[in-house]
Amino acid sequence: QGRLVESGGGSVQTGGSLRLTCVASGYTYNSNAVAWFRQAPGKEREAVAAIYTSAGTTNYADSVKGRFTISQDNLKSTVTLQMTSLKPEDTAMYYCAAAYGRIVRGTGLAAEFYNHWGQGTQVIVSS
């Protein structure tokens, strides 16, 4: 059975950087898309970035454009979220999600497309 495992979270100061990694294992075929979501305490979950694994097309939430970069390795088993110029409002639990056997449309920045989720990794940005 496949699983997604995130890592790389931590605590940084405003302006710092973190690199989150999502590793997919146990799957027999590639996902159609992978996305990162985040959820801060008391707030709704929001999409951060998505990548179509076949074409490599990426999309970002407006709040992170120019600061975050989503990428994948050649085997398409690892997706990375490079986060720079971090702000306190980026503090949240970050989740990796993948769409296996599901059609993903548009920007891919909607949770409804994704049927596999990781456990999350915490990011804390202090001012």
Tab-separated table of N, CA, C and O in Angstrom:
chain	number	residue	atom	x	y	z
A	1	GLN	N	0.835	-1.188	0.000
A	1	GLN	CA	0.000	0.000	0.000
A	1	GLN	C	0.869	1.237	0.000
A	1	GLN	O	1.842	1.322	0.740
A	2	GLY	N	0.532	2.196	-0.823
A	2	GLY	CA	1.348	3.379	-0.941
A	2	GLY	C	1.178	4.340	0.213
A	2	GLY	O	0.163	4.335	0.910
A	3	ARG	N	2.207	5.138	0.416
A	3	ARG	CA	2.134	6.159	1.450
A	3	ARG	C	2.980	7.356	1.053
A	3	ARG	O	3.923	7.231	0.264
A	4	LEU	N	2.611	8.488	1.640
A	4	LEU	CA	3.355	9.727	1.440
A	4	LEU	C	3.937	10.143	2.786
A	4	LEU	O	3.217	10.140	3.795
A	5	VAL	N	5.185	10.514	2.786
A	5	VAL	CA	5.834	10.922	4.025
A	5	VAL	C	6.504	12.270	3.805
A	5	VAL	O	7.365	12.412	2.927
A	6	GLU	N	6.095	13.238	4.623
A	6	GLU	CA	6.693	14.566	4.542
A	6	GLU	C	7.816	14.698	5.563
A	6	GLU	O	7.789	14.062	6.629
A	7	SER	N	8.755	15.568	5.248
A	7	SER	CA	9.811	15.902	6.194
A	7	SER	C	10.335	17.290	5.855
A	7	SER	O	10.014	17.848	4.799
A	8	GLY	N	11.123	17.834	6.768
A	8	GLY	CA	11.778	19.110	6.510
A	8	GLY	C	11.200	20.291	7.254
A	8	GLY	O	11.728	21.397	7.156
A	9	GLY	N	10.127	20.096	7.974
A	9	GLY	CA	9.561	21.195	8.729
A	9	GLY	C	10.479	21.610	9.867
A	9	GLY	O	11.454	20.926	10.187
A	10	GLY	N	10.163	22.743	10.470
A	10	GLY	CA	10.965	23.212	11.586
A	10	GLY	C	10.596	24.635	11.944
A	10	GLY	O	9.567	25.161	11.495
A	11	SER	N	11.465	25.242	12.737
A	11	SER	CA	11.252	26.614	13.190
A	11	SER	C	12.318	27.516	12.593
A	11	SER	O	13.505	27.199	12.687
A	12	VAL	N	11.882	28.622	12.014
A	12	VAL	CA	12.810	29.596	11.452
A	12	VAL	C	12.321	30.991	11.786
A	12	VAL	O	11.167	31.180	12.177
A	13	GLN	N	13.181	31.948	11.604
A	13	GLN	CA	12.802	33.337	11.797
A	13	GLN	C	12.297	33.921	10.473
A	13	GLN	O	12.543	33.375	9.398
A	14	THR	N	11.597	35.008	10.590
A	14	THR	CA	11.094	35.706	9.407
A	14	THR	C	12.235	35.955	8.422
A	14	THR	O	13.317	36.384	8.809
A	15	GLY	N	11.949	35.662	7.170
A	15	GLY	CA	12.960	35.816	6.133
A	15	GLY	C	13.776	34.571	5.874
A	15	GLY	O	14.532	34.508	4.904
A	16	GLY	N	13.607	33.572	6.719
A	16	GLY	CA	14.366	32.342	6.564
A	16	GLY	C	13.798	31.418	5.501
A	16	GLY	O	12.806	31.745	4.832
A	17	SER	N	14.432	30.280	5.352
A	17	SER	CA	14.033	29.311	4.330
A	17	SER	C	13.914	27.917	4.934
A	17	SER	O	14.595	27.592	5.911
A	18	LEU	N	13.057	27.136	4.320
A	18	LEU	CA	12.923	25.728	4.657
A	18	LEU	C	12.658	24.955	3.379
A	18	LEU	O	12.092	25.493	2.423
A	19	ARG	N	13.020	23.687	3.413
A	19	ARG	CA	12.805	22.816	2.265
A	19	ARG	C	12.017	21.606	2.741
A	19	ARG	O	12.523	20.806	3.524
A	20	LEU	N	10.802	21.489	2.268
A	20	LEU	CA	9.952	20.354	2.626
A	20	LEU	C	10.053	19.291	1.536
A	20	LEU	O	10.100	19.611	0.347
A	21	THR	N	10.041	18.048	1.964
A	21	THR	CA	10.133	16.929	1.033
A	21	THR	C	8.978	15.970	1.256
A	21	THR	O	8.628	15.671	2.393
A	22	CYS	N	8.429	15.493	0.161
A	22	CYS	CA	7.361	14.502	0.198
A	22	CYS	C	7.825	13.298	-0.604
A	22	CYS	O	8.077	13.404	-1.812
A	23	VAL	N	7.954	12.174	0.072
A	23	VAL	CA	8.414	10.956	-0.587
A	23	VAL	C	7.261	9.973	-0.709
A	23	VAL	O	6.603	9.664	0.287
A	24	ALA	N	7.027	9.522	-1.931
A	24	ALA	CA	5.986	8.534	-2.189
A	24	ALA	C	6.622	7.148	-2.276
A	24	ALA	O	7.602	6.973	-2.993
A	25	SER	N	6.062	6.194	-1.573
A	25	SER	CA	6.596	4.839	-1.622
A	25	SER	C	5.446	3.838	-1.674
A	25	SER	O	4.348	4.108	-1.183
A	26	GLY	N	5.715	2.700	-2.279
A	26	GLY	CA	4.729	1.628	-2.318
A	26	GLY	C	3.698	1.749	-3.415
A	26	GLY	O	2.781	0.928	-3.482
A	27	TYR	N	3.838	2.738	-4.271
A	27	TYR	CA	2.894	2.885	-5.376
A	27	TYR	C	3.447	2.188	-6.609
A	27	TYR	O	4.653	2.206	-6.851
A	28	THR	N	2.567	1.638	-7.408
A	28	THR	CA	3.008	0.924	-8.599
A	28	THR	C	2.931	1.777	-9.849
A	28	THR	O	3.346	1.349	-10.921
A	29	TYR	N	2.388	2.990	-9.725
A	29	TYR	CA	2.365	3.894	-10.871
A	29	TYR	C	2.438	5.324	-10.356
A	29	TYR	O	2.247	5.573	-9.171
A	30	ASN	N	2.736	6.240	-11.256
A	30	ASN	CA	2.906	7.627	-10.858
A	30	ASN	C	1.564	8.314	-10.618
A	30	ASN	O	0.548	7.965	-11.226
A	31	SER	N	1.607	9.291	-9.760
A	31	SER	CA	0.419	10.100	-9.530
A	31	SER	C	0.212	11.048	-10.716
A	31	SER	O	1.136	11.273	-11.510
A	32	ASN	N	-0.970	11.610	-10.817
A	32	ASN	CA	-1.237	12.604	-11.858
A	32	ASN	C	-0.770	13.991	-11.433
A	32	ASN	O	-0.389	14.810	-12.262
A	33	ALA	N	-0.824	14.233	-10.145
A	33	ALA	CA	-0.400	15.526	-9.615
A	33	ALA	C	-0.095	15.384	-8.135
A	33	ALA	O	-0.616	14.482	-7.466
A	34	VAL	N	0.747	16.258	-7.660
A	34	VAL	CA	1.070	16.327	-6.235
A	34	VAL	C	0.939	17.780	-5.809
A	34	VAL	O	1.307	18.691	-6.563
A	35	ALA	N	0.426	17.984	-4.632
A	35	ALA	CA	0.257	19.343	-4.132
A	35	ALA	C	0.664	19.429	-2.674
A	35	ALA	O	0.688	18.425	-1.957
A	36	TRP	N	0.965	20.628	-2.283
A	36	TRP	CA	1.188	20.926	-0.859
A	36	TRP	C	0.032	21.796	-0.376
A	36	TRP	O	-0.349	22.763	-1.037
A	37	PHE	N	-0.472	21.411	0.780
A	37	PHE	CA	-1.507	22.177	1.452
A	37	PHE	C	-0.987	22.577	2.828
A	37	PHE	O	-0.036	21.985	3.336
A	38	ARG	N	-1.620	23.535	3.430
A	38	ARG	CA	-1.264	23.898	4.793
A	38	ARG	C	-2.512	24.273	5.569
A	38	ARG	O	-3.516	24.692	5.000
A	39	GLN	N	-2.396	24.095	6.860
A	39	GLN	CA	-3.499	24.463	7.738
A	39	GLN	C	-2.944	25.025	9.022
A	39	GLN	O	-2.193	24.343	9.733
A	40	ALA	N	-3.309	26.246	9.301
A	40	ALA	CA	-2.913	26.904	10.537
A	40	ALA	C	-4.020	26.702	11.569
A	40	ALA	O	-5.184	26.506	11.201
A	41	PRO	N	-3.683	26.766	12.847
A	41	PRO	CA	-4.706	26.585	13.888
A	41	PRO	C	-5.866	27.552	13.712
A	41	PRO	O	-5.665	28.752	13.542
A	42	GLY	N	-7.070	27.013	13.722
A	42	GLY	CA	-8.255	27.844	13.623
A	42	GLY	C	-8.571	28.351	12.236
A	42	GLY	O	-9.498	29.143	12.055
A	43	LYS	N	-7.815	27.884	11.249
A	43	LYS	CA	-8.031	28.352	9.881
A	43	LYS	C	-8.355	27.184	8.958
A	43	LYS	O	-8.078	26.027	9.273
A	44	GLU	N	-8.919	27.518	7.807
A	44	GLU	CA	-9.223	26.510	6.812
A	44	GLU	C	-7.934	26.018	6.143
A	44	GLU	O	-6.945	26.747	6.048
A	45	ARG	N	-7.984	24.772	5.693
A	45	ARG	CA	-6.872	24.262	4.916
A	45	ARG	C	-6.800	25.001	3.589
A	45	ARG	O	-7.835	25.274	2.983
A	46	GLU	N	-5.601	25.308	3.160
A	46	GLU	CA	-5.445	26.008	1.895
A	46	GLU	C	-4.345	25.360	1.059
A	46	GLU	O	-3.365	24.847	1.596
A	47	ALA	N	-4.548	25.415	-0.239
A	47	ALA	CA	-3.538	24.895	-1.154
A	47	ALA	C	-2.405	25.887	-1.275
A	47	ALA	O	-2.622	27.103	-1.273
A	48	VAL	N	-1.209	25.377	-1.377
A	48	VAL	CA	-0.017	26.207	-1.476
A	48	VAL	C	0.579	26.122	-2.883
A	48	VAL	O	0.857	27.141	-3.511
A	49	ALA	N	0.787	24.907	-3.355
A	49	ALA	CA	1.412	24.721	-4.659
A	49	ALA	C	1.051	23.339	-5.185
A	49	ALA	O	0.783	22.427	-4.403
A	50	ALA	N	1.054	23.211	-6.491
A	50	ALA	CA	0.737	21.931	-7.119
A	50	ALA	C	1.618	21.731	-8.337
A	50	ALA	O	2.026	22.698	-8.986
A	51	ILE	N	1.880	20.454	-8.640
A	51	ILE	CA	2.662	20.137	-9.817
A	51	ILE	C	2.013	18.965	-10.541
A	51	ILE	O	1.648	17.957	-9.914
A	52	TYR	N	1.813	19.129	-11.832
A	52	TYR	CA	1.364	18.024	-12.662
A	52	TYR	C	2.598	17.172	-12.956
A	52	TYR	O	3.553	17.637	-13.566
A	53	THR	N	2.580	15.939	-12.539
A	53	THR	CA	3.799	15.134	-12.570
A	53	THR	C	4.235	14.754	-13.981
A	53	THR	O	5.418	14.569	-14.222
A	54	SER	N	3.319	14.654	-14.911
A	54	SER	CA	3.698	14.284	-16.261
A	54	SER	C	4.346	15.443	-17.004
A	54	SER	O	5.440	15.309	-17.555
A	55	ALA	N	3.699	16.587	-17.001
A	55	ALA	CA	4.187	17.750	-17.737
A	55	ALA	C	5.143	18.608	-16.933
A	55	ALA	O	5.891	19.414	-17.493
A	56	GLY	N	5.093	18.471	-15.607
A	56	GLY	CA	5.924	19.320	-14.755
A	56	GLY	C	5.354	20.704	-14.548
A	56	GLY	O	6.018	21.573	-13.991
A	57	THR	N	4.127	20.933	-14.994
A	57	THR	CA	3.484	22.231	-14.831
A	57	THR	C	3.241	22.516	-13.358
A	57	THR	O	2.792	21.640	-12.620
A	58	THR	N	3.526	23.740	-12.942
A	58	THR	CA	3.363	24.112	-11.540
A	58	THR	C	2.402	25.290	-11.403
A	58	THR	O	2.275	26.121	-12.308
A	59	ASN	N	1.749	25.344	-10.265
A	59	ASN	CA	0.855	26.436	-9.924
A	59	ASN	C	0.989	26.760	-8.449
A	59	ASN	O	1.288	25.877	-7.643
A	60	TYR	N	0.742	28.015	-8.119
A	60	TYR	CA	0.947	28.483	-6.754
A	60	TYR	C	-0.217	29.343	-6.282
A	60	TYR	O	-0.839	30.060	-7.066
A	61	ALA	N	-0.438	29.300	-4.987
A	61	ALA	CA	-1.363	30.239	-4.381
A	61	ALA	C	-0.740	31.628	-4.464
A	61	ALA	O	0.488	31.778	-4.403
A	62	ASP	N	-1.572	32.640	-4.580
A	62	ASP	CA	-1.061	34.011	-4.691
A	62	ASP	C	-0.187	34.389	-3.498
A	62	ASP	O	0.774	35.139	-3.627
A	63	SER	N	-0.529	33.854	-2.341
A	63	SER	CA	0.178	34.222	-1.114
A	63	SER	C	1.624	33.741	-1.082
A	63	SER	O	2.418	34.233	-0.280
A	64	VAL	N	1.971	32.786	-1.943
A	64	VAL	CA	3.337	32.251	-1.911
A	64	VAL	C	4.084	32.433	-3.227
A	64	VAL	O	5.265	32.064	-3.316
A	65	LYS	N	3.442	32.984	-4.227
A	65	LYS	CA	4.097	33.163	-5.515
A	65	LYS	C	5.369	33.993	-5.363
A	65	LYS	O	5.384	35.014	-4.689
A	66	GLY	N	6.412	33.524	-6.000
A	66	GLY	CA	7.690	34.231	-5.929
A	66	GLY	C	8.523	33.858	-4.715
A	66	GLY	O	9.699	34.225	-4.642
A	67	ARG	N	7.926	33.136	-3.770
A	67	ARG	CA	8.662	32.744	-2.563
A	67	ARG	C	8.826	31.229	-2.461
A	67	ARG	O	9.820	30.753	-1.934
A	68	PHE	N	7.833	30.498	-2.922
A	68	PHE	CA	7.862	29.041	-2.829
A	68	PHE	C	8.058	28.441	-4.219
A	68	PHE	O	7.559	28.975	-5.219
A	69	THR	N	8.744	27.305	-4.251
A	69	THR	CA	8.942	26.587	-5.508
A	69	THR	C	8.681	25.106	-5.282
A	69	THR	O	9.278	24.503	-4.386
A	70	ILE	N	7.809	24.543	-6.096
A	70	ILE	CA	7.533	23.109	-6.034
A	70	ILE	C	8.271	22.440	-7.188
A	70	ILE	O	8.308	22.960	-8.314
A	71	SER	N	8.852	21.284	-6.900
A	71	SER	CA	9.587	20.561	-7.928
A	71	SER	C	9.527	19.070	-7.648
A	71	SER	O	9.142	18.659	-6.554
A	72	GLN	N	9.931	18.272	-8.624
A	72	GLN	CA	9.933	16.829	-8.443
A	72	GLN	C	11.239	16.263	-8.965
A	72	GLN	O	11.900	16.863	-9.813
A	73	ASP	N	11.588	15.086	-8.482
A	73	ASP	CA	12.790	14.451	-8.984
A	73	ASP	C	12.463	13.682	-10.258
A	73	ASP	O	11.320	13.549	-10.657
A	74	ASN	N	13.480	13.190	-10.917
A	74	ASN	CA	13.285	12.529	-12.207
A	74	ASN	C	12.440	11.262	-12.105
A	74	ASN	O	11.753	10.885	-13.054
A	75	LEU	N	12.492	10.608	-10.982
A	75	LEU	CA	11.702	9.393	-10.793
A	75	LEU	C	10.268	9.691	-10.407
A	75	LEU	O	9.441	8.778	-10.348
A	76	LYS	N	10.003	10.947	-10.123
A	76	LYS	CA	8.671	11.418	-9.727
A	76	LYS	C	8.197	10.765	-8.432
A	76	LYS	O	6.995	10.620	-8.205
A	77	SER	N	9.153	10.359	-7.606
A	77	SER	CA	8.768	9.786	-6.331
A	77	SER	C	8.959	10.759	-5.186
A	77	SER	O	8.505	10.505	-4.072
A	78	THR	N	9.627	11.869	-5.452
A	78	THR	CA	9.872	12.879	-4.421
A	78	THR	C	9.485	14.249	-4.954
A	78	THR	O	9.905	14.640	-6.042
A	79	VAL	N	8.693	14.935	-4.175
A	79	VAL	CA	8.294	16.297	-4.507
A	79	VAL	C	8.783	17.211	-3.391
A	79	VAL	O	8.600	16.905	-2.213
A	80	THR	N	9.399	18.285	-3.788
A	80	THR	CA	10.003	19.210	-2.842
A	80	THR	C	9.299	20.568	-2.894
A	80	THR	O	8.904	21.024	-3.968
A	81	LEU	N	9.163	21.167	-1.743
A	81	LEU	CA	8.643	22.531	-1.660
A	81	LEU	C	9.736	23.387	-1.030
A	81	LEU	O	9.993	23.274	0.172
A	82	GLN	N	10.375	24.186	-1.840
A	82	GLN	CA	11.392	25.110	-1.343
A	82	GLN	C	10.704	26.394	-0.942
A	82	GLN	O	10.040	27.042	-1.773
A	83	MET	N	10.858	26.771	0.305
A	83	MET	CA	10.184	27.952	0.835
A	83	MET	C	11.231	28.983	1.244
A	83	MET	O	12.116	28.675	2.045
A	84	THR	N	11.134	30.164	0.704
A	84	THR	CA	12.055	31.249	1.032
A	84	THR	C	11.275	32.474	1.489
A	84	THR	O	10.058	32.533	1.335
A	85	SER	N	11.999	33.421	2.040
A	85	SER	CA	11.374	34.664	2.534
A	85	SER	C	10.149	34.361	3.381
A	85	SER	O	9.081	34.961	3.210
A	86	LEU	N	10.312	33.444	4.291
A	86	LEU	CA	9.183	33.000	5.106
A	86	LEU	C	8.667	34.109	6.015
A	86	LEU	O	9.441	34.956	6.499
A	87	LYS	N	7.361	34.071	6.223
A	87	LYS	CA	6.681	35.076	7.040
A	87	LYS	C	5.950	34.360	8.171
A	87	LYS	O	5.614	33.174	8.043
A	88	PRO	N	5.655	35.063	9.247
A	88	PRO	CA	4.900	34.428	10.335
A	88	PRO	C	3.581	33.816	9.862
A	88	PRO	O	3.153	32.785	10.398
A	89	GLU	N	2.964	34.415	8.878
A	89	GLU	CA	1.697	33.889	8.375
A	89	GLU	C	1.858	32.595	7.585
A	89	GLU	O	0.863	31.961	7.206
A	90	ASP	N	3.081	32.176	7.346
A	90	ASP	CA	3.325	30.871	6.726
A	90	ASP	C	3.314	29.744	7.757
A	90	ASP	O	3.377	28.565	7.398
A	91	THR	N	3.239	30.098	9.011
A	91	THR	CA	3.200	29.093	10.070
A	91	THR	C	1.965	28.221	9.931
A	91	THR	O	0.834	28.721	9.862
A	92	ALA	N	2.182	26.924	9.853
A	92	ALA	CA	1.080	25.982	9.652
A	92	ALA	C	1.623	24.565	9.635
A	92	ALA	O	2.836	24.348	9.576
A	93	MET	N	0.703	23.611	9.654
A	93	MET	CA	1.051	22.233	9.351
A	93	MET	C	0.956	22.098	7.832
A	93	MET	O	-0.062	22.476	7.242
A	94	TYR	N	1.995	21.565	7.244
A	94	TYR	CA	2.041	21.411	5.794
A	94	TYR	C	1.849	19.937	5.430
A	94	TYR	O	2.510	19.069	5.991
A	95	TYR	N	0.952	19.719	4.482
A	95	TYR	CA	0.615	18.371	4.049
A	95	TYR	C	0.912	18.189	2.566
A	95	TYR	O	0.633	19.058	1.750
A	96	CYS	N	1.421	17.023	2.259
A	96	CYS	CA	1.607	16.620	0.874
A	96	CYS	C	0.394	15.776	0.474
A	96	CYS	O	-0.088	14.971	1.277
A	97	ALA	N	-0.067	15.977	-0.731
A	97	ALA	CA	-1.206	15.218	-1.236
A	97	ALA	C	-0.945	14.817	-2.682
A	97	ALA	O	-0.330	15.570	-3.435
A	98	ALA	N	-1.423	13.638	-3.049
A	98	ALA	CA	-1.212	13.139	-4.408
A	98	ALA	C	-2.503	12.587	-4.984
A	98	ALA	O	-3.336	12.054	-4.250
A	99	ALA	N	-2.640	12.745	-6.289
A	99	ALA	CA	-3.817	12.248	-6.996
A	99	ALA	C	-3.422	11.001	-7.775
A	99	ALA	O	-2.728	11.091	-8.785
A	100	TYR	N	-3.848	9.856	-7.254
A	100	TYR	CA	-3.578	8.587	-7.927
A	100	TYR	C	-4.869	8.099	-8.565
A	100	TYR	O	-5.864	7.885	-7.883
A	101	GLY	N	-4.834	7.940	-9.885
A	101	GLY	CA	-6.014	7.452	-10.579
A	101	GLY	C	-7.148	8.446	-10.619
A	101	GLY	O	-8.301	8.071	-10.849
A	102	ARG	N	-6.850	9.696	-10.390
A	102	ARG	CA	-7.863	10.742	-10.409
A	102	ARG	C	-7.482	11.821	-11.404
A	102	ARG	O	-6.320	12.157	-11.544
A	103	ILE	N	-8.477	12.375	-12.025
A	103	ILE	CA	-8.244	13.480	-12.946
A	103	ILE	C	-8.088	14.772	-12.143
A	103	ILE	O	-8.883	15.051	-11.249
A	104	VAL	N	-7.074	15.509	-12.479
A	104	VAL	CA	-6.834	16.801	-11.842
A	104	VAL	C	-7.014	17.876	-12.911
A	104	VAL	O	-6.499	17.747	-14.015
A	105	ARG	N	-7.713	18.927	-12.567
A	105	ARG	CA	-8.023	19.954	-13.560
A	105	ARG	C	-7.528	21.319	-13.123
A	105	ARG	O	-7.301	21.571	-11.942
A	106	GLY	N	-7.410	22.201	-14.077
A	106	GLY	CA	-7.056	23.586	-13.801
A	106	GLY	C	-5.704	23.692	-13.109
A	106	GLY	O	-4.730	23.084	-13.506
A	107	THR	N	-5.661	24.501	-12.059
A	107	THR	CA	-4.410	24.726	-11.337
A	107	THR	C	-4.035	23.555	-10.437
A	107	THR	O	-2.899	23.474	-9.979
A	108	GLY	N	-4.989	22.692	-10.166
A	108	GLY	CA	-4.724	21.576	-9.255
A	108	GLY	C	-4.726	21.993	-7.802
A	108	GLY	O	-4.407	21.195	-6.922
A	109	LEU	N	-5.111	23.219	-7.526
A	109	LEU	CA	-5.045	23.746	-6.155
A	109	LEU	C	-6.382	23.566	-5.428
A	109	LEU	O	-6.925	24.523	-4.869
A	110	ALA	N	-6.877	22.350	-5.460
A	110	ALA	CA	-8.123	22.052	-4.752
A	110	ALA	C	-8.003	20.674	-4.130
A	110	ALA	O	-7.607	19.715	-4.789
A	111	ALA	N	-8.365	20.593	-2.881
A	111	ALA	CA	-8.200	19.343	-2.143
A	111	ALA	C	-9.015	18.201	-2.727
A	111	ALA	O	-8.643	17.034	-2.592
A	112	GLU	N	-10.110	18.516	-3.395
A	112	GLU	CA	-11.002	17.487	-3.929
A	112	GLU	C	-10.317	16.577	-4.944
A	112	GLU	O	-10.777	15.473	-5.195
A	113	PHE	N	-9.229	17.025	-5.531
A	113	PHE	CA	-8.551	16.211	-6.545
A	113	PHE	C	-7.712	15.088	-5.938
A	113	PHE	O	-7.371	14.140	-6.604
A	114	TYR	N	-7.361	15.227	-4.651
A	114	TYR	CA	-6.322	14.388	-4.071
A	114	TYR	C	-6.894	13.317	-3.152
A	114	TYR	O	-7.723	13.604	-2.285
A	115	ASN	N	-6.425	12.099	-3.366
A	115	ASN	CA	-6.940	10.970	-2.597
A	115	ASN	C	-5.902	10.289	-1.723
A	115	ASN	O	-6.192	9.286	-1.076
A	116	HIS	N	-4.683	10.807	-1.719
A	116	HIS	CA	-3.652	10.282	-0.823
A	116	HIS	C	-2.994	11.465	-0.122
A	116	HIS	O	-2.594	12.429	-0.786
A	117	TRP	N	-2.874	11.335	1.171
A	117	TRP	CA	-2.360	12.436	1.984
A	117	TRP	C	-1.302	11.927	2.948
A	117	TRP	O	-1.390	10.813	3.471
A	118	GLY	N	-0.319	12.794	3.197
A	118	GLY	CA	0.667	12.485	4.214
A	118	GLY	C	0.193	12.936	5.582
A	118	GLY	O	-0.906	13.484	5.725
A	119	GLN	N	1.041	12.718	6.574
A	119	GLN	CA	0.686	13.052	7.951
A	119	GLN	C	0.983	14.500	8.318
A	119	GLN	O	0.503	14.990	9.336
A	120	GLY	N	1.789	15.152	7.511
A	120	GLY	CA	2.064	16.554	7.749
A	120	GLY	C	3.401	16.802	8.422
A	120	GLY	O	3.943	15.934	9.112
A	121	THR	N	3.902	18.003	8.216
A	121	THR	CA	5.129	18.447	8.876
A	121	THR	C	4.924	19.900	9.299
A	121	THR	O	4.392	20.708	8.540
A	122	GLN	N	5.340	20.223	10.517
A	122	GLN	CA	5.047	21.532	11.094
A	122	GLN	C	6.084	22.565	10.665
A	122	GLN	O	7.292	22.315	10.722
A	123	VAL	N	5.586	23.717	10.290
A	123	VAL	CA	6.446	24.862	9.973
A	123	VAL	C	6.059	26.009	10.898
A	123	VAL	O	4.883	26.375	10.983
A	124	ILE	N	7.057	26.559	11.585
A	124	ILE	CA	6.829	27.695	12.477
A	124	ILE	C	7.776	28.809	12.084
A	124	ILE	O	9.000	28.606	12.012
A	125	VAL	N	7.207	29.969	11.817
A	125	VAL	CA	8.009	31.132	11.458
A	125	VAL	C	7.796	32.201	12.515
A	125	VAL	O	6.677	32.677	12.713
A	126	SER	N	8.857	32.571	13.178
A	126	SER	CA	8.760	33.553	14.250
A	126	SER	C	9.241	34.917	13.763
A	126	SER	O	10.134	35.017	12.921
A	127	SER	N	8.645	35.939	14.356
A	127	SER	CA	9.001	37.303	13.945
A	127	SER	C	10.159	37.829	14.767
A	127	SER	O	10.567	37.223	15.748
